[in-house]
Amino acid sequence: MCFSTALALPSVPITTNSTSDWRGKDEDPNKGQAVKLSLPAYKWRLVIAYDGTRFSGWQYQQSTPTVQCILEEALTRKTKINRKELCLVGASRTDAGVHAWGQVAHFVTPFNYETLDDVHKAVNGLLPSDIRVREFSPAGPEFHARFSVTSKIYSYQVYNSTIMDPFLRHYAYHSTYKLDAAVMRDAAKHFVGKHDFSAFANTSRNDRIPNPVKTIFRFDVVEKGPLLRLEVEGSGFLYRQVRNMVALLLQVGRQAVPPDIVVRILESRDRKELAKYTLLLPPHGLSLDTIKYNEEHLILPTDSPASSFGTVVHFPWKQPLAEMQCKTVDNTSL
């Protein structure tokens, strides 16, 4: 369980003798509303990888383990700042069981660091082995983990073979039906462009009504032996949109429906229309790979410490596809 012990930690007094201009306002993590920060405030950007198997998603919950909760506990132990003052904000609220290689978050402190290597190492030392901060960087006042985003890249892995690779059972969906990757690519092209994706969104638990019009920049289907990797880059995604799009492409790959079914369902703008052809895919095949940002918002503040990239991080689903293919060939020859 995720206990809110961090809330009881004492706050660090905020000094006012700094000349830095890293200051401004951010979000209250409890309410998601803009709040004024005490001055000066130093902002920090994190790139985070995690195996989402045992977590109930990214977003903070008091009664169940989430990535944000555990990361906040590590940060509060290291900084001695409570979670409300840290204002930790994530770029994407990944669902339960979804993995990430390139989740991004930011938080603030009332003090500066001379170097980030030690604090980076210390935070990773406080985290469980299935969460790692890959990059720890200073950030300017304009940067916002969510609102500075220009695009996000997700991938969904499908293991297409009669027998599932047990080493990939937590990171790829198993399809025993032979899939035609070529027709899946044809169907995926229909997603590219600016569309209303209402038909591919599940009802969100968030009370905000998102704009259903999104832009898909590319949708690639890469075949490496029995492993299919469906990679999509877009301006943003609705709740469970990626898993619903991939689910339909699998039906196309099985040749149960034609590639142009994508156009008909998009034009319907009706989630019930998609439900006639497929069900939602499970989360474990999905990974948040990369988040791209407005380059101007990534400019480092003057006199800031150098970014820390730590040591190389390895996660099972990031194993090179060529190695997976070689392993599969070797097993077949036994």
CSV table of N, CA and C in Angstrom, one decimal, residues 214-292:
chain,number,residue,atom,x,y,z
A,214,LYS,N,-7.6,15.2,-32.1
A,214,LYS,CA,-6.1,15.0,-31.9
A,214,LYS,C,-5.5,14.8,-33.2
A,215,THR,N,-4.2,15.0,-33.3
A,215,THR,CA,-3.4,14.8,-34.5
A,215,THR,C,-2.4,13.7,-34.3
A,216,ILE,N,-2.5,12.7,-35.2
A,216,ILE,CA,-1.6,11.6,-35.2
A,216,ILE,C,-0.5,11.8,-36.3
A,217,PHE,N,0.7,11.9,-35.9
A,217,PHE,CA,1.8,12.2,-36.8
A,217,PHE,C,2.3,11.0,-37.6
A,218,ARG,N,2.3,9.9,-36.9
A,218,ARG,CA,2.7,8.6,-37.6
A,218,ARG,C,2.2,7.5,-36.8
A,219,PHE,N,2.0,6.3,-37.5
A,219,PHE,CA,1.6,5.1,-36.8
A,219,PHE,C,2.3,3.9,-37.5
A,220,ASP,N,3.4,3.4,-36.9
A,220,ASP,CA,4.2,2.4,-37.6
A,220,ASP,C,3.9,1.0,-37.0
A,221,VAL,N,4.0,0.1,-37.9
A,221,VAL,CA,3.9,-1.3,-37.5
A,221,VAL,C,5.2,-2.0,-37.9
A,222,VAL,N,6.0,-2.4,-36.9
A,222,VAL,CA,7.3,-2.9,-37.1
A,222,VAL,C,7.3,-4.4,-36.8
A,223,GLU,N,7.7,-5.3,-37.7
A,223,GLU,CA,7.7,-6.7,-37.5
A,223,GLU,C,9.1,-7.2,-37.3
A,224,LYS,N,9.4,-7.9,-36.2
A,224,LYS,CA,10.7,-8.5,-35.9
A,224,LYS,C,10.4,-9.9,-35.4
A,225,GLY,N,10.4,-10.8,-36.4
A,225,GLY,CA,10.1,-12.2,-36.1
A,225,GLY,C,8.7,-12.3,-35.5
A,226,PRO,N,8.5,-13.0,-34.4
A,226,PRO,CA,7.1,-13.1,-33.8
A,226,PRO,C,6.6,-11.8,-33.1
A,227,LEU,N,7.5,-10.8,-32.9
A,227,LEU,CA,7.2,-9.7,-32.2
A,227,LEU,C,6.8,-8.5,-33.1
A,228,LEU,N,5.5,-8.0,-32.9
A,228,LEU,CA,5.0,-6.8,-33.6
A,228,LEU,C,5.1,-5.6,-32.6
A,229,ARG,N,5.6,-4.6,-33.1
A,229,ARG,CA,5.7,-3.3,-32.3
A,229,ARG,C,4.9,-2.3,-33.1
A,230,LEU,N,3.8,-1.8,-32.5
A,230,LEU,CA,3.0,-0.8,-33.0
A,230,LEU,C,3.3,0.5,-32.3
A,231,GLU,N,3.9,1.5,-33.0
A,231,GLU,CA,4.4,2.7,-32.4
A,231,GLU,C,3.6,3.9,-33.0
A,232,VAL,N,3.0,4.7,-32.1
A,232,VAL,CA,2.2,5.8,-32.6
A,232,VAL,C,2.6,7.1,-31.9
A,233,GLU,N,2.8,8.2,-32.7
A,233,GLU,CA,3.1,9.5,-32.2
A,233,GLU,C,2.0,10.4,-32.5
A,234,GLY,N,1.6,11.2,-31.4
A,234,GLY,CA,0.4,12.1,-31.6
A,234,GLY,C,0.6,13.3,-30.7
A,235,SER,N,-0.2,14.3,-31.0
A,235,SER,CA,-0.2,15.6,-30.2
A,235,SER,C,-0.8,15.3,-28.8
A,236,GLY,N,-1.5,14.3,-28.7
A,236,GLY,CA,-2.1,13.9,-27.4
A,236,GLY,C,-3.0,12.7,-27.6
A,237,PHE,N,-3.5,12.1,-26.5
A,237,PHE,CA,-4.3,10.9,-26.7
A,237,PHE,C,-5.4,10.9,-25.6
A,238,LEU,N,-6.6,10.5,-26.0
A,238,LEU,CA,-7.7,10.4,-25.1
A,238,LEU,C,-7.6,9.1,-24.2
A,239,TYR,N,-8.4,9.0,-23.3
A,239,TYR,CA,-8.3,7.9,-22.3
A,239,TYR,C,-8.5,6.5,-23.0
A,240,ARG,N,-7.4,5.7,-23.0
A,240,ARG,CA,-7.3,4.4,-23.5
A,240,ARG,C,-7.4,4.4,-25.1
A,241,GLN,N,-7.2,5.5,-25.7
A,241,GLN,CA,-7.2,5.6,-27.1
A,241,GLN,C,-6.2,4.7,-27.8
A,242,VAL,N,-5.0,4.7,-27.4
A,242,VAL,CA,-4.0,3.8,-28.0
A,242,VAL,C,-4.4,2.4,-28.0
A,243,ARG,N,-4.8,1.9,-26.9
A,243,ARG,CA,-5.1,0.5,-26.8
A,243,ARG,C,-6.3,0.1,-27.6
A,244,ASN,N,-7.3,1.0,-27.8
A,244,ASN,CA,-8.4,0.8,-28.6
A,244,ASN,C,-8.0,0.8,-30.1
A,245,MET,N,-7.1,1.7,-30.5
A,245,MET,CA,-6.7,1.7,-31.9
A,245,MET,C,-5.9,0.5,-32.3
A,246,VAL,N,-5.1,0.0,-31.4
A,246,VAL,CA,-4.3,-1.2,-31.6
A,246,VAL,C,-5.2,-2.4,-31.7
A,247,ALA,N,-6.2,-2.4,-30.8
A,247,ALA,CA,-7.2,-3.5,-30.8
A,247,ALA,C,-7.9,-3.7,-32.2
A,248,LEU,N,-8.3,-2.6,-32.8
A,248,LEU,CA,-8.9,-2.6,-34.1
A,248,LEU,C,-7.9,-3.1,-35.2
A,249,LEU,N,-6.7,-2.6,-35.1
A,249,LEU,CA,-5.6,-3.1,-36.0
A,249,LEU,C,-5.4,-4.6,-35.9
A,250,LEU,N,-5.5,-5.1,-34.7
A,250,LEU,CA,-5.3,-6.6,-34.6
A,250,LEU,C,-6.5,-7.3,-35.3
A,251,GLN,N,-7.7,-6.8,-35.3
A,251,GLN,CA,-8.8,-7.4,-36.0
A,251,GLN,C,-8.5,-7.3,-37.5
A,252,VAL,N,-8.0,-6.2,-38.0
A,252,VAL,CA,-7.6,-6.1,-39.4
A,252,VAL,C,-6.5,-7.1,-39.7
A,253,GLY,N,-5.5,-7.2,-38.8
A,253,GLY,CA,-4.4,-8.2,-39.1
A,253,GLY,C,-4.9,-9.6,-39.2
A,254,ARG,N,-6.0,-9.9,-38.4
A,254,ARG,CA,-6.6,-11.3,-38.5
A,254,ARG,C,-7.4,-11.4,-39.8
A,255,GLN,N,-7.6,-10.3,-40.5
A,255,GLN,CA,-8.5,-10.2,-41.7
A,255,GLN,C,-10.0,-10.5,-41.3
A,256,ALA,N,-10.3,-10.1,-40.1
A,256,ALA,CA,-11.7,-10.2,-39.7
A,256,ALA,C,-12.5,-9.0,-40.2
A,257,VAL,N,-11.8,-7.9,-40.4
A,257,VAL,CA,-12.4,-6.7,-40.9
A,257,VAL,C,-11.5,-6.0,-41.9
A,258,PRO,N,-12.0,-5.2,-42.9
A,258,PRO,CA,-11.1,-4.6,-43.9
A,258,PRO,C,-10.4,-3.4,-43.3
A,259,PRO,N,-9.3,-3.0,-43.9
A,259,PRO,CA,-8.5,-1.8,-43.4
A,259,PRO,C,-9.3,-0.5,-43.4
A,260,ASP,N,-10.3,-0.3,-44.3
A,260,ASP,CA,-11.1,0.9,-44.3
A,260,ASP,C,-12.1,1.0,-43.2
A,261,ILE,N,-12.2,0.0,-42.4
A,261,ILE,CA,-13.1,0.0,-41.2
A,261,ILE,C,-12.7,1.2,-40.3
A,262,VAL,N,-11.4,1.5,-40.3
A,262,VAL,CA,-10.9,2.6,-39.5
A,262,VAL,C,-11.6,3.9,-39.8
A,263,VAL,N,-11.8,4.2,-41.1
A,263,VAL,CA,-12.4,5.4,-41.5
A,263,VAL,C,-13.9,5.5,-41.1
A,264,ARG,N,-14.6,4.3,-41.3
A,264,ARG,CA,-16.0,4.3,-40.9
A,264,ARG,C,-16.2,4.5,-39.4
A,265,ILE,N,-15.3,3.9,-38.6
A,265,ILE,CA,-15.5,4.1,-37.2
A,265,ILE,C,-15.1,5.5,-36.7
A,266,LEU,N,-14.1,6.1,-37.3
A,266,LEU,CA,-13.7,7.4,-37.0
A,266,LEU,C,-14.8,8.4,-37.3
A,267,GLU,N,-15.5,8.2,-38.5
A,267,GLU,CA,-16.5,9.1,-38.9
A,267,GLU,C,-17.8,9.0,-38.0
A,268,SER,N,-17.9,7.8,-37.4
A,268,SER,CA,-19.1,7.6,-36.5
A,268,SER,C,-19.1,8.4,-35.2
A,269,ARG,N,-17.8,8.6,-34.7
A,269,ARG,CA,-17.6,9.3,-33.5
A,269,ARG,C,-18.4,8.7,-32.3
A,270,ASP,N,-18.6,7.4,-32.4
A,270,ASP,CA,-19.4,6.7,-31.5
A,270,ASP,C,-18.6,5.4,-30.9
A,271,ARG,N,-18.3,5.4,-29.6
A,271,ARG,CA,-17.6,4.3,-29.0
A,271,ARG,C,-18.3,3.0,-29.2
A,272,LYS,N,-19.6,3.0,-29.3
A,272,LYS,CA,-20.4,1.8,-29.4
A,272,LYS,C,-20.1,1.2,-30.8
A,273,GLU,N,-19.8,2.0,-31.8
A,273,GLU,CA,-19.5,1.4,-33.1
A,273,GLU,C,-18.2,0.6,-33.1
A,274,LEU,N,-17.2,1.1,-32.3
A,274,LEU,CA,-16.0,0.3,-32.2
A,274,LEU,C,-16.2,-1.0,-31.5
A,275,ALA,N,-17.1,-1.0,-30.5
A,275,ALA,CA,-17.4,-2.1,-29.6
A,275,ALA,C,-18.0,-3.3,-30.4
A,276,LYS,N,-18.6,-3.0,-31.6
A,276,LYS,CA,-19.1,-4.0,-32.5
A,276,LYS,C,-18.0,-4.9,-33.0
A,277,TYR,N,-16.8,-4.5,-33.1
A,277,TYR,CA,-15.7,-5.2,-33.8
A,277,TYR,C,-14.6,-5.7,-32.9
A,278,THR,N,-14.4,-5.0,-31.7
A,278,THR,CA,-13.3,-5.4,-30.9
A,278,THR,C,-13.5,-5.0,-29.4
A,279,LEU,N,-12.7,-5.6,-28.6
A,279,LEU,CA,-12.7,-5.3,-27.1
A,279,LEU,C,-11.4,-4.5,-26.8
A,280,LEU,N,-11.3,-3.8,-25.7
A,280,LEU,CA,-10.1,-3.1,-25.3
A,280,LEU,C,-9.0,-4.2,-25.0
A,281,LEU,N,-7.8,-3.8,-25.4
A,281,LEU,CA,-6.6,-4.7,-25.2
A,281,LEU,C,-6.2,-4.5,-23.7
A,282,PRO,N,-5.5,-5.5,-23.1
A,282,PRO,CA,-5.0,-5.3,-21.8
A,282,PRO,C,-3.8,-4.3,-21.8
A,283,PRO,N,-3.5,-3.8,-20.6
A,283,PRO,CA,-2.5,-2.7,-20.5
A,283,PRO,C,-1.0,-3.1,-20.6
A,284,HIS,N,-0.7,-4.4,-20.3
A,284,HIS,CA,0.7,-4.7,-20.2
A,284,HIS,C,1.5,-4.6,-21.4
A,285,GLY,N,0.9,-4.6,-22.6
A,285,GLY,CA,1.7,-4.4,-23.9
A,285,GLY,C,2.0,-3.0,-24.2
A,286,LEU,N,1.5,-2.0,-23.4
A,286,LEU,CA,1.6,-0.6,-23.7
A,286,LEU,C,2.8,0.0,-22.9
A,287,SER,N,3.5,0.9,-23.6
A,287,SER,CA,4.6,1.6,-23.0
A,287,SER,C,4.6,3.1,-23.5
A,288,LEU,N,4.8,4.0,-22.6
A,288,LEU,CA,5.0,5.4,-22.9
A,288,LEU,C,6.5,5.6,-23.2
A,289,ASP,N,6.9,5.7,-24.5
A,289,ASP,CA,8.3,5.7,-24.8
A,289,ASP,C,9.0,7.0,-24.8
A,290,THR,N,8.4,8.1,-25.3
A,290,THR,CA,9.1,9.4,-25.5
A,290,THR,C,8.1,10.5,-25.4
A,291,ILE,N,8.5,11.6,-24.8
A,291,ILE,CA,7.7,12.8,-24.8
A,291,ILE,C,8.5,13.9,-25.4
A,292,LYS,N,8.0,14.6,-26.4
A,292,LYS,CA,8.7,15.7,-27.0
A,292,LYS,C,8.2,17.0,-26.5
